[in-house]
CSV table of C-alpha atoms in Angstrom, one decimal:
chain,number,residue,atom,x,y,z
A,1,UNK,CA,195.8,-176.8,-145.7
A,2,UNK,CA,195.7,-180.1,-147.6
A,3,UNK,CA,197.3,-180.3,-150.9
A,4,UNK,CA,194.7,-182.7,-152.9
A,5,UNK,CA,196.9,-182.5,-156.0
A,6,UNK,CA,197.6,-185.8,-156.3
A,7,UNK,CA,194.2,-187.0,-156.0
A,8,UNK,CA,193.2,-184.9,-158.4
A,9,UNK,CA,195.1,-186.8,-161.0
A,10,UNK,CA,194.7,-190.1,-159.9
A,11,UNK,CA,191.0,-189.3,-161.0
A,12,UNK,CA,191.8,-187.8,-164.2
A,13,UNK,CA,193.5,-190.8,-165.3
A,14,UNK,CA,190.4,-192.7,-163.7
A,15,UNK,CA,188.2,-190.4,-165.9
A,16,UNK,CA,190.1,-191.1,-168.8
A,17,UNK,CA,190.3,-194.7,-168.5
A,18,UNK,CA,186.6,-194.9,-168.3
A,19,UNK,CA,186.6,-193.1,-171.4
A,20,UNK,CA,184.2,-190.3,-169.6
A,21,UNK,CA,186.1,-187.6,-171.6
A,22,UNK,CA,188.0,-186.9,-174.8
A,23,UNK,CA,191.1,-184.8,-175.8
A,24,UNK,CA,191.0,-181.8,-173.5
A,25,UNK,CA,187.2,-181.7,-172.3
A,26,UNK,CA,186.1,-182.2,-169.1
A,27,UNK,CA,187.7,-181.0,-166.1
A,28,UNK,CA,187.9,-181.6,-162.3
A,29,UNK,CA,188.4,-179.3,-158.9
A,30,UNK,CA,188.4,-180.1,-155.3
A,31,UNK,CA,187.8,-177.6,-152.6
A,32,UNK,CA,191.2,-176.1,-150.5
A,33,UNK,CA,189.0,-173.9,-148.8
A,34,UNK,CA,186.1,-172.0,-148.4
A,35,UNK,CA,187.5,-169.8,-150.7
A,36,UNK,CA,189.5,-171.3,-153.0
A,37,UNK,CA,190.5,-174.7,-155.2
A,38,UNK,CA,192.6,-176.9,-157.2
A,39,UNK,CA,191.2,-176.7,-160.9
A,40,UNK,CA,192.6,-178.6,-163.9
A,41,UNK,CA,194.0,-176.1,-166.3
A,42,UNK,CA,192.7,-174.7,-169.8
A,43,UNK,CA,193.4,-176.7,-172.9
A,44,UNK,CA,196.0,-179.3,-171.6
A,45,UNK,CA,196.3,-182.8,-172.6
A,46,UNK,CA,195.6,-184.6,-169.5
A,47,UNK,CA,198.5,-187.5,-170.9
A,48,UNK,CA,201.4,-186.4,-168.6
A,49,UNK,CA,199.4,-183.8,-167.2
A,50,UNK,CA,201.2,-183.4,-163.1
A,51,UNK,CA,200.7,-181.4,-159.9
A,52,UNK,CA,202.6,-178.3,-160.9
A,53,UNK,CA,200.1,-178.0,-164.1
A,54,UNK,CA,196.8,-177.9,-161.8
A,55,UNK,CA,195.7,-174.1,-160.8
A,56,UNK,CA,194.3,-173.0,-157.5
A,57,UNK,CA,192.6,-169.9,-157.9
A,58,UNK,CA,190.1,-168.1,-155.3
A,59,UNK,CA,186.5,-167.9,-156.3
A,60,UNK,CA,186.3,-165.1,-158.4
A,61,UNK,CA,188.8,-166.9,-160.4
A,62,UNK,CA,191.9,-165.0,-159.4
A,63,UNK,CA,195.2,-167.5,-159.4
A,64,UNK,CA,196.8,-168.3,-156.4
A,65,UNK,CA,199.1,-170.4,-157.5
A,66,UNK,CA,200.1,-172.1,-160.5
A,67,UNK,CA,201.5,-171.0,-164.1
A,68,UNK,CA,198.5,-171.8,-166.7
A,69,UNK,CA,195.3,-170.2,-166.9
A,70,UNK,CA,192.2,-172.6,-165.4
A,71,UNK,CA,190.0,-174.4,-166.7
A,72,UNK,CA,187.3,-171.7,-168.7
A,73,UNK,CA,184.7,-173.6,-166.5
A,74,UNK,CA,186.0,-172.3,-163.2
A,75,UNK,CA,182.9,-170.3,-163.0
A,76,UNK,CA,180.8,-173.6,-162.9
A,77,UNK,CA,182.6,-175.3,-160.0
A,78,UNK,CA,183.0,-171.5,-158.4
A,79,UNK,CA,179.4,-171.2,-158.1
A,80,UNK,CA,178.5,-174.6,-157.1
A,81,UNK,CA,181.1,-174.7,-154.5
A,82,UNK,CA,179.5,-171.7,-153.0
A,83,UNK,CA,175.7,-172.3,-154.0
A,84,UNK,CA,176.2,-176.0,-151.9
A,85,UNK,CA,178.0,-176.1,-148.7
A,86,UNK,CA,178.3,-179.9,-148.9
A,87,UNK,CA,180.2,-180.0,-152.2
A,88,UNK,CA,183.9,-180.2,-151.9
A,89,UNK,CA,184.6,-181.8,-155.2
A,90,UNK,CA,183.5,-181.6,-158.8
A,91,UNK,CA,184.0,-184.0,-161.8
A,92,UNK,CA,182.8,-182.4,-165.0
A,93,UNK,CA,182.6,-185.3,-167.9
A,94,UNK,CA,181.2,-185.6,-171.4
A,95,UNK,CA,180.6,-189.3,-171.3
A,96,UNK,CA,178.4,-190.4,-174.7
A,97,UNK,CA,175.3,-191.6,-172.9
A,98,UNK,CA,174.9,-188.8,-169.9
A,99,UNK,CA,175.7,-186.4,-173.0
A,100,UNK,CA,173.1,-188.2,-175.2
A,101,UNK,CA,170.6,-187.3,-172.7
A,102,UNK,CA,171.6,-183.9,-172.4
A,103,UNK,CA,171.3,-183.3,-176.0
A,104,UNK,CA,168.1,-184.4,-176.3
A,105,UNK,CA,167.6,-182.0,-173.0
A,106,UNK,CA,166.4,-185.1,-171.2
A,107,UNK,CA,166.3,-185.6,-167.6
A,108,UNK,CA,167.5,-188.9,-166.8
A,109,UNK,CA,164.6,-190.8,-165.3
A,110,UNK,CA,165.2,-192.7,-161.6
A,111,UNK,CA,164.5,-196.0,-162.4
A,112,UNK,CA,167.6,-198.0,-160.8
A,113,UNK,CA,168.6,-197.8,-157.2
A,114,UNK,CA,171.8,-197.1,-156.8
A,115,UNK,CA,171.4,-194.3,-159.6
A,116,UNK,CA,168.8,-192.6,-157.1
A,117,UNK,CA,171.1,-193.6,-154.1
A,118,UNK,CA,174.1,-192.2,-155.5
A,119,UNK,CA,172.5,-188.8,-156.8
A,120,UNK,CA,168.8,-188.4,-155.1
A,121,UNK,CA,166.9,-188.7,-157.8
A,122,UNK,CA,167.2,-188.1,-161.5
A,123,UNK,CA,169.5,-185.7,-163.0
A,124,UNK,CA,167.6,-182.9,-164.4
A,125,UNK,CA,168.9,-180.9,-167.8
A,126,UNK,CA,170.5,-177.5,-166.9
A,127,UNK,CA,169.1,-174.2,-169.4
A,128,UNK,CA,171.3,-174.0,-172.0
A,129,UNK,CA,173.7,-171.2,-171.9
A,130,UNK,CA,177.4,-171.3,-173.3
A,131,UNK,CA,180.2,-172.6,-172.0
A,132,UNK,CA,182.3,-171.2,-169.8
A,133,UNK,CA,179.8,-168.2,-168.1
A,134,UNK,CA,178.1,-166.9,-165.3
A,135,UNK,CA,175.1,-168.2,-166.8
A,136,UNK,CA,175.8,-171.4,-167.6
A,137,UNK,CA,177.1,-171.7,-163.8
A,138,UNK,CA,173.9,-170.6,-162.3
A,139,UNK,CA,171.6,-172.5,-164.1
A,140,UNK,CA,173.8,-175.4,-163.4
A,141,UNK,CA,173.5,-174.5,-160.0
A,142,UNK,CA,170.0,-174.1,-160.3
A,143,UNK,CA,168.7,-177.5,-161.9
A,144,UNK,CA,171.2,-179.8,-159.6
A,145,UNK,CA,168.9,-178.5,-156.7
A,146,UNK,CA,169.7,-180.8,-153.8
A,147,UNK,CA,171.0,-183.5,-155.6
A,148,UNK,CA,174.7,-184.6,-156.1
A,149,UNK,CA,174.5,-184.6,-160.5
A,150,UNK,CA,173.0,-182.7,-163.5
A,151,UNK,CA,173.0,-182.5,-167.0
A,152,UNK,CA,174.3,-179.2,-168.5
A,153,UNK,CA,172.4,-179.5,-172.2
A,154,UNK,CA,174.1,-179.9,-175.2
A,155,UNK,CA,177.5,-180.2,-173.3
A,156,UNK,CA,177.8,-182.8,-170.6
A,157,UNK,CA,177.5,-184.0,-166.9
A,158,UNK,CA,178.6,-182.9,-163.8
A,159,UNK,CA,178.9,-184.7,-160.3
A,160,UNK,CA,179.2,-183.4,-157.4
A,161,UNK,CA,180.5,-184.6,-154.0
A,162,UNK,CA,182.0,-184.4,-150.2
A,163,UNK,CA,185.5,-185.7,-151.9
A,164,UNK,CA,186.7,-187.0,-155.6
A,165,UNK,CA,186.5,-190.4,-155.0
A,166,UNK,CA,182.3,-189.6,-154.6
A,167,UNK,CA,182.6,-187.0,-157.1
A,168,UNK,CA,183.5,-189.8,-159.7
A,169,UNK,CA,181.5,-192.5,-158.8
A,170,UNK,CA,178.0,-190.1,-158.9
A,171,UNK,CA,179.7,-189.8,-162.7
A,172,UNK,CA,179.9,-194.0,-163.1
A,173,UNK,CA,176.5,-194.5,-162.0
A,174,UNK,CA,175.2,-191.4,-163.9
A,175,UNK,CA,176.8,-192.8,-167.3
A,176,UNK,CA,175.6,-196.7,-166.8
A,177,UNK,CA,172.3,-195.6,-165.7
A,178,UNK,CA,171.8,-193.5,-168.3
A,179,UNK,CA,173.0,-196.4,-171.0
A,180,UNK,CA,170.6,-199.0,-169.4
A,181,UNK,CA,167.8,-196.2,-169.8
A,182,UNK,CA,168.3,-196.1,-173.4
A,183,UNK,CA,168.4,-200.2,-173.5
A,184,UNK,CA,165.4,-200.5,-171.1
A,185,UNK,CA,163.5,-198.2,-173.4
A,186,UNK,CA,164.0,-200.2,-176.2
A,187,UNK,CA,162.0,-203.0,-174.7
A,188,UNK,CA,159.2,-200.9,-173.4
A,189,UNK,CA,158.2,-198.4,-171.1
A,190,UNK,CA,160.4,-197.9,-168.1
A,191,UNK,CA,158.8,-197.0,-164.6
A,192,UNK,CA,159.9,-194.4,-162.1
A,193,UNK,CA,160.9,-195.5,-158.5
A,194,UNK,CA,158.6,-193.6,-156.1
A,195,UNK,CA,159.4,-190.7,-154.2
A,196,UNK,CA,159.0,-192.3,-150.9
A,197,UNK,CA,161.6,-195.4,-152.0
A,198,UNK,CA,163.5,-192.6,-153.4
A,199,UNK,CA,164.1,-190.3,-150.0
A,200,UNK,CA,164.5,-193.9,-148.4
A,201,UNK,CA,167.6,-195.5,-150.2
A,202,UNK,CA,169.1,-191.7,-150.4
A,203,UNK,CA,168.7,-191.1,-146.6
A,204,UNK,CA,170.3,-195.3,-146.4
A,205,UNK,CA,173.1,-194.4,-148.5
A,206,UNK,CA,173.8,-191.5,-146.8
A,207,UNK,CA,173.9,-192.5,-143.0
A,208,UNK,CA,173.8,-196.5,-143.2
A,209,UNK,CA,175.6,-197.5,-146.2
A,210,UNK,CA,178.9,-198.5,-146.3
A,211,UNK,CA,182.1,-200.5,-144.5
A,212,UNK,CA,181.3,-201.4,-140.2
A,213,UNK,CA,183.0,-203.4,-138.3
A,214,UNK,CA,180.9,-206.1,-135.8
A,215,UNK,CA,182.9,-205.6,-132.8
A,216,UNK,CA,184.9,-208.7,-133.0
A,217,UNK,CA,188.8,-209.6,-134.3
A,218,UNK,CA,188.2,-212.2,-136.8
C-alpha cells in the first residue's frame, strides 16, 4: 500500500500558492485503494496542516485511520472514485475565475488547446445541490461525464486525474482558460474548437504527449 501523504501536501501548499482556494475551502484526496483514500480533513487551516492530520476513510466514509473528521465533501470524491475507474486523485478548488463561471452556471467553452487537451473538452456546470451530499456527488459525477474537470455551480471546480500532480494541473489550465475566456469575450465573440480537433489533441495528449528519449546518450 503506498502512503501518498506527503504528496498530498506538497499540492495543498501548491494549491494555496496559486491562490486556488481560501481559508479552509477546497480540499484534495488520492486513491489508496479501490476502496479507500487519503482526504484532507474538515475545517483545518491548511498553514501547518501535516500527514497525521489527513484522514483515510473507506468509501462510505467510515475512518480508517486518522483523528479528525474528513473533509464534508468526501461524498464527492467517494462517488467519483467509484463512478470513474481512471481517477485516482481529486483536487477540489474555488479559484475566482472557474468559480465565476460556475456562478453564472456556465460551461466553460473549449476554445484553447491545451484546455481541451488537458480536460477533453469544456467543463460543463454540475446541478446545483448543497454541499456536502449525495446529491451534489452524483450530479458532479454526472456532468464531468468522460472528461477529467467540472464545474459544481455556485461552489467551485473540480479536477480529476490518474495522480495529483494531473489532478492539479487539469485545475491550472481550468482557472487560466477560464480567465482568458472572460478577456477574449471582451473583444468579441470567441469560437469553439471542433469536435474532431477536439478528440485529436485529447487522444495526443493522452498517448503521445510528453518526455521520450531518442535512443542516443547525449
Amino acid at each position: 500500500m503506498t502512503d501518498n501523504r506527503d504528496e498530498v501536501l506538497f499540492i495543498i501548499r501548491q494549491m494555496c500558492e496559486d491562490n486556488l482556494v481560501l481559508g479552509t475551502w477546497g480540499n484534495v484526496s488520492v486513491k489508496v485503494d479501490d476502496e479507500s483514500m487519503w482526504i484532507t480533513p474538515s475545517g483545518m487551516s491548511y498553514d501547518g496542516l501535516c500527514a497525521t492530520d489527513l484522514v483515510q476513510i473507506n468509501f462510505n466514509g467510515t475512518v480508517l485511520k486518522g483523528c479528525w473528521k474528513p473533509s464534508s465533501e468526501w461524498r464527492l470524491h467517494a462517488a467519483l472514485y467509484r463512478g470513474r475507474p481512471d481517477c485516482a486523485a481529486i483536487v477540489h478548488t474555488h479559484s475566482t475565475f472557474a468559480t465565476a463561471f460556475a456562478v453564472a452556471r456556465t460551461a466553460i467553452p473549449p476554445v484553447v488547446e491545451d484546455f481541451v487537451q488537458v480536460v477533453g473538452g469544456g467543463v460543463d456546470v454540475a446541478e446545483y445541490a448543497l454541499p456536502g451530499t449525495d446529491c451534489l456527488a452524483q450530479n458532479a459525477l454526472s456532468a464531468l461525464a468522460d472528461k477529467s474537470a467540472v464545474l459544481l455551480a455556485s461552489h467551485g471546480l473540480v479536477g480529476i486525474a490518474p495522480n495529483l500532480t494531473e489532478a492539479l494541473k487539469v485545475c491550472r489550465i481550468v482557472e487560466k482558460t477560464a480567465q482568458a475566456v472572460l478577456y477574449a469575450k471582451m473583444l468579441g465573440p470567441v469560437e469553439e474548437l471542433s469536435e474532431d480537433d477536439i478528440r485529436a489533441m485529447r487522444s495526443f495528449y493522452l498517448h503521445s504527449y510528453g518526455p521520450e528519449t531518442c535512443g542516443e546518450d547525449v
